[in-house]
Each structure stands twice: as structure tokens, then as C-alpha cells.
Amino acid sequence: MASPETYERYLELVRVIVEELEVVETRAQLLEADRSAEAIARRAVAGSGLVSDGLDLRLAAGAAFAVRSRRLAVEERRNDAERHVRAARERGDAWVVIEETGDGVLTPYRRVEMHLPDGAGLICTVETDLEGGPTIYRAQVVELDPMTGRGVDRPERAGEPLTFSERRPWREAISDLMSRIESPS
């Protein structure tokens, strides 16, 4: 933005619209609410006392809806992780996949697994350079909350990421790390 004052006004406008959207609990509801985005923006402005003259309410509403969508996505991932942990515990599993995204070819691959008895986590990633560079494989031990699968800050348990340029040594390292987690010395 060329005008810092206008930029600040837009930020404040987006903030009040996001606050108005806090009652929306799912992304499906958010999609439905998008039909009346301008009305929601006007209501947020009226409730805040903000002056919106010269600002594009639809533009600000679009940004606010995007912010709310990202927050809902994070909440959904957390809820999914907790469901995965509960289901794995009920089945008597030793390991649970908390999250798995991407394909490692067109989008980066990321898998987070957790050892249920102690919360030791293993993050495995694959990043492919679409411009012909090398594919990078990583594996890292982290500490997770054994009841929720969320990260916890215990640096003594976390290891440095192991990096590989080939799939086979990466898979072998993952197997080795899992064995070490299951049978600590």
C-alpha cells in the first residue's frame, strides 16, 4: 500500500471483521457466511465505531474470511490429531500418525508420527526441488503431548534433523529412530 495510514485502517477493519466472524465455528459455515460478507463487514464497522470511508469493505471482508479460515483449519487439525490419538489408544496401537500432508513431488510431504506410550514424535519430510535440484529427505525426533499429539517444548528430547539426499537411507534412519524410541537405552 502506498499510504501507511490507509494500510493501518485496513488492518483495523480486517481485525474487527475477524472478531465478528469468531461465532463461525466451521469452514462450511464460513463458506455460507461469505454470501453476506459485506453485510457482516458493515455490522462489524457499526459495532466498532470505525470509520470505513474510502475503504473497500468486500476486500477487507475477503482478508478477514481468509484469516478466520486459517484459524479454523488449525483448530480442525488439532481436533483431528486428538481423534487419531484416542482411536489409536482404543485399538492398543503403539504408534499413531498425527498428520500426513503433501506428496513429496508437487507439494512437500510431511508426516508426524507419535509413540503413544511416551509422546516421542517423529517428523518425516520430503522436499522436491521442482526446478531440477535434489530431493531432500529429513527425519527428526520431537516431543509431543501423548494425550493430544501437540508439540511440547522439551528441547532435551528433540534431536537435530537428519538430512538425506536419497530415499533408502532416509527410510532406514526412520526405522532406526523408531526402534530407539521403542527401546531406549
PDB file of C-alpha atoms in Angstrom:
ATOM      1  CA  MET A   1       0.000   0.000   0.000  1.00  0.00           C
ATOM      2  CA  ALA A   2       1.229   3.450  -0.879  1.00  0.00           C
ATOM      3  CA  SER A   3      -0.400   5.060   2.150  1.00  0.00           C
ATOM      4  CA  PRO A   4       0.612   3.774   5.587  1.00  0.00           C
ATOM      5  CA  GLU A   5      -2.451   5.424   7.134  1.00  0.00           C
ATOM      6  CA  THR A   6      -4.798   3.620   4.734  1.00  0.00           C
ATOM      7  CA  TYR A   7      -2.936   0.367   5.351  1.00  0.00           C
ATOM      8  CA  GLU A   8      -3.404   0.755   9.129  1.00  0.00           C
ATOM      9  CA  ARG A   9      -7.106   1.490   8.634  1.00  0.00           C
ATOM     10  CA  TYR A  10      -7.457  -1.685   6.550  1.00  0.00           C
ATOM     11  CA  LEU A  11      -5.661  -3.728   9.212  1.00  0.00           C
ATOM     12  CA  GLU A  12      -8.035  -2.426  11.880  1.00  0.00           C
ATOM     13  CA  LEU A  13     -11.019  -3.089   9.622  1.00  0.00           C
ATOM     14  CA  VAL A  14      -9.889  -6.666   8.988  1.00  0.00           C
ATOM     15  CA  ARG A  15      -9.368  -7.154  12.735  1.00  0.00           C
ATOM     16  CA  VAL A  16     -12.914  -6.067  13.625  1.00  0.00           C
ATOM     17  CA  ILE A  17     -14.398  -8.264  10.880  1.00  0.00           C
ATOM     18  CA  VAL A  18     -12.381 -11.257  12.139  1.00  0.00           C
ATOM     19  CA  GLU A  19     -13.789 -10.592  15.619  1.00  0.00           C
ATOM     20  CA  GLU A  20     -17.292 -10.589  14.119  1.00  0.00           C
ATOM     21  CA  LEU A  21     -16.532 -13.955  12.492  1.00  0.00           C
ATOM     22  CA  GLU A  22     -15.493 -15.614  15.779  1.00  0.00           C
ATOM     23  CA  VAL A  23     -19.035 -17.035  16.073  1.00  0.00           C
ATOM     24  CA  VAL A  24     -18.434 -19.064  12.895  1.00  0.00           C
ATOM     25  CA  GLU A  25     -17.301 -22.497  14.064  1.00  0.00           C
ATOM     26  CA  THR A  26     -16.594 -24.425  10.842  1.00  0.00           C
ATOM     27  CA  ARG A  27     -15.232 -23.720   7.390  1.00  0.00           C
ATOM     28  CA  ALA A  28     -18.560 -24.870   5.922  1.00  0.00           C
ATOM     29  CA  GLN A  29     -20.329 -22.187   7.990  1.00  0.00           C
ATOM     30  CA  LEU A  30     -17.701 -19.687   6.881  1.00  0.00           C
ATOM     31  CA  LEU A  31     -18.376 -20.515   3.245  1.00  0.00           C
ATOM     32  CA  GLU A  32     -22.088 -19.993   3.854  1.00  0.00           C
ATOM     33  CA  ALA A  33     -21.410 -16.681   5.630  1.00  0.00           C
ATOM     34  CA  ASP A  34     -19.413 -15.461   2.644  1.00  0.00           C
ATOM     35  CA  ARG A  35     -22.696 -14.789   0.851  1.00  0.00           C
ATOM     36  CA  SER A  36     -23.282 -11.900   3.252  1.00  0.00           C
ATOM     37  CA  ALA A  37     -19.660 -10.828   3.681  1.00  0.00           C
ATOM     38  CA  GLU A  38     -20.333  -7.137   3.033  1.00  0.00           C
ATOM     39  CA  ALA A  39     -23.234  -7.084   5.495  1.00  0.00           C
ATOM     40  CA  ILE A  40     -21.006  -8.761   8.102  1.00  0.00           C
ATOM     41  CA  ALA A  41     -18.320  -6.140   7.417  1.00  0.00           C
ATOM     42  CA  ARG A  42     -20.852  -3.295   7.791  1.00  0.00           C
ATOM     43  CA  ARG A  43     -22.112  -4.784  11.063  1.00  0.00           C
ATOM     44  CA  ALA A  44     -18.537  -5.081  12.358  1.00  0.00           C
ATOM     45  CA  VAL A  45     -17.817  -1.466  11.396  1.00  0.00           C
ATOM     46  CA  ALA A  46     -21.009  -0.231  13.059  1.00  0.00           C
ATOM     47  CA  GLY A  47     -20.227  -2.130  16.244  1.00  0.00           C
ATOM     48  CA  SER A  48     -16.672  -0.841  16.431  1.00  0.00           C
ATOM     49  CA  GLY A  49     -17.189   2.824  15.647  1.00  0.00           C
ATOM     50  CA  LEU A  50     -14.507   2.543  12.979  1.00  0.00           C
ATOM     51  CA  VAL A  51     -14.657   4.959  10.057  1.00  0.00           C
ATOM     52  CA  SER A  52     -14.604   2.965   6.846  1.00  0.00           C
ATOM     53  CA  ASP A  53     -14.984   5.810   4.350  1.00  0.00           C
ATOM     54  CA  GLY A  54     -12.810   5.162   1.306  1.00  0.00           C
ATOM     55  CA  LEU A  55     -12.156   1.532   2.244  1.00  0.00           C
ATOM     56  CA  ASP A  56     -13.351  -1.426   0.171  1.00  0.00           C
ATOM     57  CA  LEU A  57     -15.471  -3.453   2.604  1.00  0.00           C
ATOM     58  CA  ARG A  58     -15.572  -6.504   0.327  1.00  0.00           C
ATOM     59  CA  LEU A  59     -11.775  -6.509   0.032  1.00  0.00           C
ATOM     60  CA  ALA A  60     -11.365  -6.263   3.815  1.00  0.00           C
ATOM     61  CA  ALA A  61     -14.014  -8.938   4.348  1.00  0.00           C
ATOM     62  CA  GLY A  62     -12.133 -11.261   1.984  1.00  0.00           C
ATOM     63  CA  ALA A  63      -8.965 -10.830   4.022  1.00  0.00           C
ATOM     64  CA  ALA A  64     -10.872 -11.361   7.286  1.00  0.00           C
ATOM     65  CA  PHE A  65     -12.532 -14.501   5.947  1.00  0.00           C
ATOM     66  CA  ALA A  66      -9.096 -15.837   4.941  1.00  0.00           C
ATOM     67  CA  VAL A  67      -7.747 -15.198   8.461  1.00  0.00           C
ATOM     68  CA  ARG A  68     -10.739 -16.942  10.045  1.00  0.00           C
ATOM     69  CA  SER A  69     -10.422 -19.848   7.604  1.00  0.00           C
ATOM     70  CA  ARG A  70      -6.758 -20.383   8.561  1.00  0.00           C
ATOM     71  CA  ARG A  71      -7.648 -20.333  12.266  1.00  0.00           C
ATOM     72  CA  LEU A  72     -10.449 -22.848  11.729  1.00  0.00           C
ATOM     73  CA  ALA A  73      -8.091 -25.089   9.724  1.00  0.00           C
ATOM     74  CA  VAL A  74      -5.619 -25.099  12.632  1.00  0.00           C
ATOM     75  CA  GLU A  75      -8.422 -25.990  15.061  1.00  0.00           C
ATOM     76  CA  GLU A  76      -9.586 -28.784  12.752  1.00  0.00           C
ATOM     77  CA  ARG A  77      -6.055 -30.227  12.532  1.00  0.00           C
ATOM     78  CA  ARG A  78      -5.779 -30.175  16.332  1.00  0.00           C
ATOM     79  CA  ASN A  79      -9.136 -31.886  16.709  1.00  0.00           C
ATOM     80  CA  ASP A  80      -8.175 -34.475  14.060  1.00  0.00           C
ATOM     81  CA  ALA A  81      -4.909 -35.182  15.878  1.00  0.00           C
ATOM     82  CA  GLU A  82      -6.718 -35.739  19.166  1.00  0.00           C
ATOM     83  CA  ARG A  83      -9.205 -38.070  17.450  1.00  0.00           C
ATOM     84  CA  HIS A  84      -6.335 -40.032  15.879  1.00  0.00           C
ATOM     85  CA  VAL A  85      -4.641 -40.377  19.274  1.00  0.00           C
ATOM     86  CA  ARG A  86      -7.852 -41.520  21.001  1.00  0.00           C
ATOM     87  CA  ALA A  87      -8.636 -44.061  18.283  1.00  0.00           C
ATOM     88  CA  ALA A  88      -5.082 -45.443  18.314  1.00  0.00           C
ATOM     89  CA  ARG A  89      -5.186 -45.799  22.105  1.00  0.00           C
ATOM     90  CA  GLU A  90      -8.527 -47.605  21.891  1.00  0.00           C
ATOM     91  CA  ARG A  91      -7.059 -50.030  19.320  1.00  0.00           C
ATOM     92  CA  GLY A  92      -3.979 -50.566  21.503  1.00  0.00           C
ATOM     93  CA  ASP A  93      -1.571 -49.240  18.867  1.00  0.00           C
ATOM     94  CA  ALA A  94       1.980 -48.288  19.827  1.00  0.00           C
ATOM     95  CA  TRP A  95       2.270 -45.610  17.119  1.00  0.00           C
ATOM     96  CA  VAL A  96      -0.177 -43.144  15.596  1.00  0.00           C
ATOM     97  CA  VAL A  97       0.073 -40.918  12.535  1.00  0.00           C
ATOM     98  CA  ILE A  98      -0.903 -37.462  13.781  1.00  0.00           C
ATOM     99  CA  GLU A  99      -0.640 -35.671  10.457  1.00  0.00           C
ATOM    100  CA  GLU A 100       0.233 -36.526   6.875  1.00  0.00           C
ATOM    101  CA  THR A 101       0.207 -33.947   4.087  1.00  0.00           C
ATOM    102  CA  GLY A 102       1.632 -33.467   0.614  1.00  0.00           C
ATOM    103  CA  ASP A 103       3.034 -35.953  -1.845  1.00  0.00           C
ATOM    104  CA  GLY A 104       6.750 -35.147  -1.905  1.00  0.00           C
ATOM    105  CA  VAL A 105       6.614 -34.499  -5.637  1.00  0.00           C
ATOM    106  CA  LEU A 106       4.479 -31.462  -6.399  1.00  0.00           C
ATOM    107  CA  THR A 107       3.965 -30.466  -2.769  1.00  0.00           C
ATOM    108  CA  PRO A 108       6.261 -31.026   0.215  1.00  0.00           C
ATOM    109  CA  TYR A 109       5.480 -34.227   2.124  1.00  0.00           C
ATOM    110  CA  ARG A 110       5.203 -34.149   5.921  1.00  0.00           C
ATOM    111  CA  ARG A 111       4.279 -36.961   8.282  1.00  0.00           C
ATOM    112  CA  VAL A 112       4.146 -36.671  12.052  1.00  0.00           C
ATOM    113  CA  GLU A 113       4.009 -39.928  13.997  1.00  0.00           C
ATOM    114  CA  MET A 114       3.875 -40.350  17.750  1.00  0.00           C
ATOM    115  CA  HIS A 115       4.866 -43.201  20.047  1.00  0.00           C
ATOM    116  CA  LEU A 116       1.802 -43.399  22.279  1.00  0.00           C
ATOM    117  CA  PRO A 117       3.447 -44.660  25.482  1.00  0.00           C
ATOM    118  CA  ASP A 118       5.752 -41.663  25.889  1.00  0.00           C
ATOM    119  CA  GLY A 119       4.848 -38.958  23.361  1.00  0.00           C
ATOM    120  CA  ALA A 120       8.073 -39.234  21.378  1.00  0.00           C
ATOM    121  CA  GLY A 121       7.317 -37.878  17.944  1.00  0.00           C
ATOM    122  CA  LEU A 122       8.939 -38.360  14.596  1.00  0.00           C
ATOM    123  CA  ILE A 123       8.623 -35.764  11.848  1.00  0.00           C
ATOM    124  CA  CYS A 124       9.457 -37.056   8.373  1.00  0.00           C
ATOM    125  CA  THR A 125       9.572 -34.707   5.387  1.00  0.00           C
ATOM    126  CA  VAL A 126      10.361 -34.811   1.677  1.00  0.00           C
ATOM    127  CA  GLU A 127      11.027 -31.652  -0.305  1.00  0.00           C
ATOM    128  CA  THR A 128      11.460 -31.871  -4.048  1.00  0.00           C
ATOM    129  CA  ASP A 129      13.033 -29.027  -5.979  1.00  0.00           C
ATOM    130  CA  LEU A 130      10.693 -28.571  -8.940  1.00  0.00           C
ATOM    131  CA  GLU A 131      13.468 -26.874 -10.889  1.00  0.00           C
ATOM    132  CA  GLY A 132      15.610 -29.996 -11.008  1.00  0.00           C
ATOM    133  CA  GLY A 133      17.568 -29.695  -7.784  1.00  0.00           C
ATOM    134  CA  PRO A 134      17.983 -32.568  -5.357  1.00  0.00           C
ATOM    135  CA  THR A 135      15.171 -34.026  -3.298  1.00  0.00           C
ATOM    136  CA  ILE A 136      15.800 -33.531   0.418  1.00  0.00           C
ATOM    137  CA  TYR A 137      14.631 -36.130   2.941  1.00  0.00           C
ATOM    138  CA  ARG A 138      14.532 -35.283   6.645  1.00  0.00           C
ATOM    139  CA  ALA A 139      13.669 -37.076   9.876  1.00  0.00           C
ATOM    140  CA  GLN A 140      13.605 -35.515  13.332  1.00  0.00           C
ATOM    141  CA  VAL A 141      12.642 -36.694  16.806  1.00  0.00           C
ATOM    142  CA  VAL A 142      10.438 -34.251  18.729  1.00  0.00           C
ATOM    143  CA  GLU A 143       8.453 -34.284  21.951  1.00  0.00           C
ATOM    144  CA  LEU A 144       4.662 -34.377  21.710  1.00  0.00           C
ATOM    145  CA  ASP A 145       1.920 -34.402  24.313  1.00  0.00           C
ATOM    146  CA  PRO A 146       0.986 -38.108  24.498  1.00  0.00           C
ATOM    147  CA  MET A 147      -2.695 -37.281  25.028  1.00  0.00           C
ATOM    148  CA  THR A 148      -3.187 -34.700  22.258  1.00  0.00           C
ATOM    149  CA  GLY A 149      -0.310 -35.104  19.811  1.00  0.00           C
ATOM    150  CA  ARG A 150       0.524 -31.399  20.098  1.00  0.00           C
ATOM    151  CA  GLY A 151       4.115 -30.248  20.310  1.00  0.00           C
ATOM    152  CA  VAL A 152       5.624 -29.542  23.713  1.00  0.00           C
ATOM    153  CA  ASP A 153       8.750 -27.572  24.417  1.00  0.00           C
ATOM    154  CA  ARG A 154      11.224 -30.070  25.850  1.00  0.00           C
ATOM    155  CA  PRO A 155      14.462 -29.471  23.960  1.00  0.00           C
ATOM    156  CA  GLU A 156      16.272 -32.277  25.804  1.00  0.00           C
ATOM    157  CA  ARG A 157      14.141 -34.823  23.925  1.00  0.00           C
ATOM    158  CA  ALA A 158      14.269 -33.202  20.487  1.00  0.00           C
ATOM    159  CA  GLY A 159      17.016 -34.189  18.141  1.00  0.00           C
ATOM    160  CA  GLU A 160      18.631 -32.389  15.270  1.00  0.00           C
ATOM    161  CA  PRO A 161      17.039 -33.136  11.918  1.00  0.00           C
ATOM    162  CA  LEU A 162      18.773 -35.886   9.968  1.00  0.00           C
ATOM    163  CA  THR A 163      19.056 -34.962   6.283  1.00  0.00           C
ATOM    164  CA  PHE A 164      19.428 -37.320   3.331  1.00  0.00           C
ATOM    165  CA  SER A 165      19.611 -36.992  -0.428  1.00  0.00           C
ATOM    166  CA  GLU A 166      18.213 -40.467  -1.111  1.00  0.00           C
ATOM    167  CA  ARG A 167      15.043 -42.253  -0.033  1.00  0.00           C
ATOM    168  CA  ARG A 168      16.585 -45.556   1.098  1.00  0.00           C
ATOM    169  CA  PRO A 169      18.930 -44.185   3.821  1.00  0.00           C
ATOM    170  CA  TRP A 170      16.080 -41.911   4.965  1.00  0.00           C
ATOM    171  CA  ARG A 171      13.737 -44.874   5.418  1.00  0.00           C
ATOM    172  CA  GLU A 172      16.470 -46.815   7.215  1.00  0.00           C
ATOM    173  CA  ALA A 173      17.055 -43.852   9.550  1.00  0.00           C
ATOM    174  CA  ILE A 174      13.322 -43.640  10.278  1.00  0.00           C
ATOM    175  CA  SER A 175      13.241 -47.348  11.172  1.00  0.00           C
ATOM    176  CA  ASP A 176      16.308 -46.902  13.381  1.00  0.00           C
ATOM    177  CA  LEU A 177      14.813 -43.870  15.151  1.00  0.00           C
ATOM    178  CA  MET A 178      11.552 -45.717  15.766  1.00  0.00           C
ATOM    179  CA  SER A 179      13.470 -48.672  17.224  1.00  0.00           C
ATOM    180  CA  ARG A 180      15.446 -46.373  19.510  1.00  0.00           C
ATOM    181  CA  ILE A 181      12.239 -44.673  20.680  1.00  0.00           C
ATOM    182  CA  GLU A 182      10.560 -48.017  21.385  1.00  0.00           C
ATOM    183  CA  SER A 183      13.589 -49.378  23.266  1.00  0.00           C
ATOM    184  CA  PRO A 184      15.546 -46.516  24.847  1.00  0.00           C
ATOM    185  CA  SER A 185      18.898 -47.450  26.348  1.00  0.00           C
TER     186      SER A 185
END
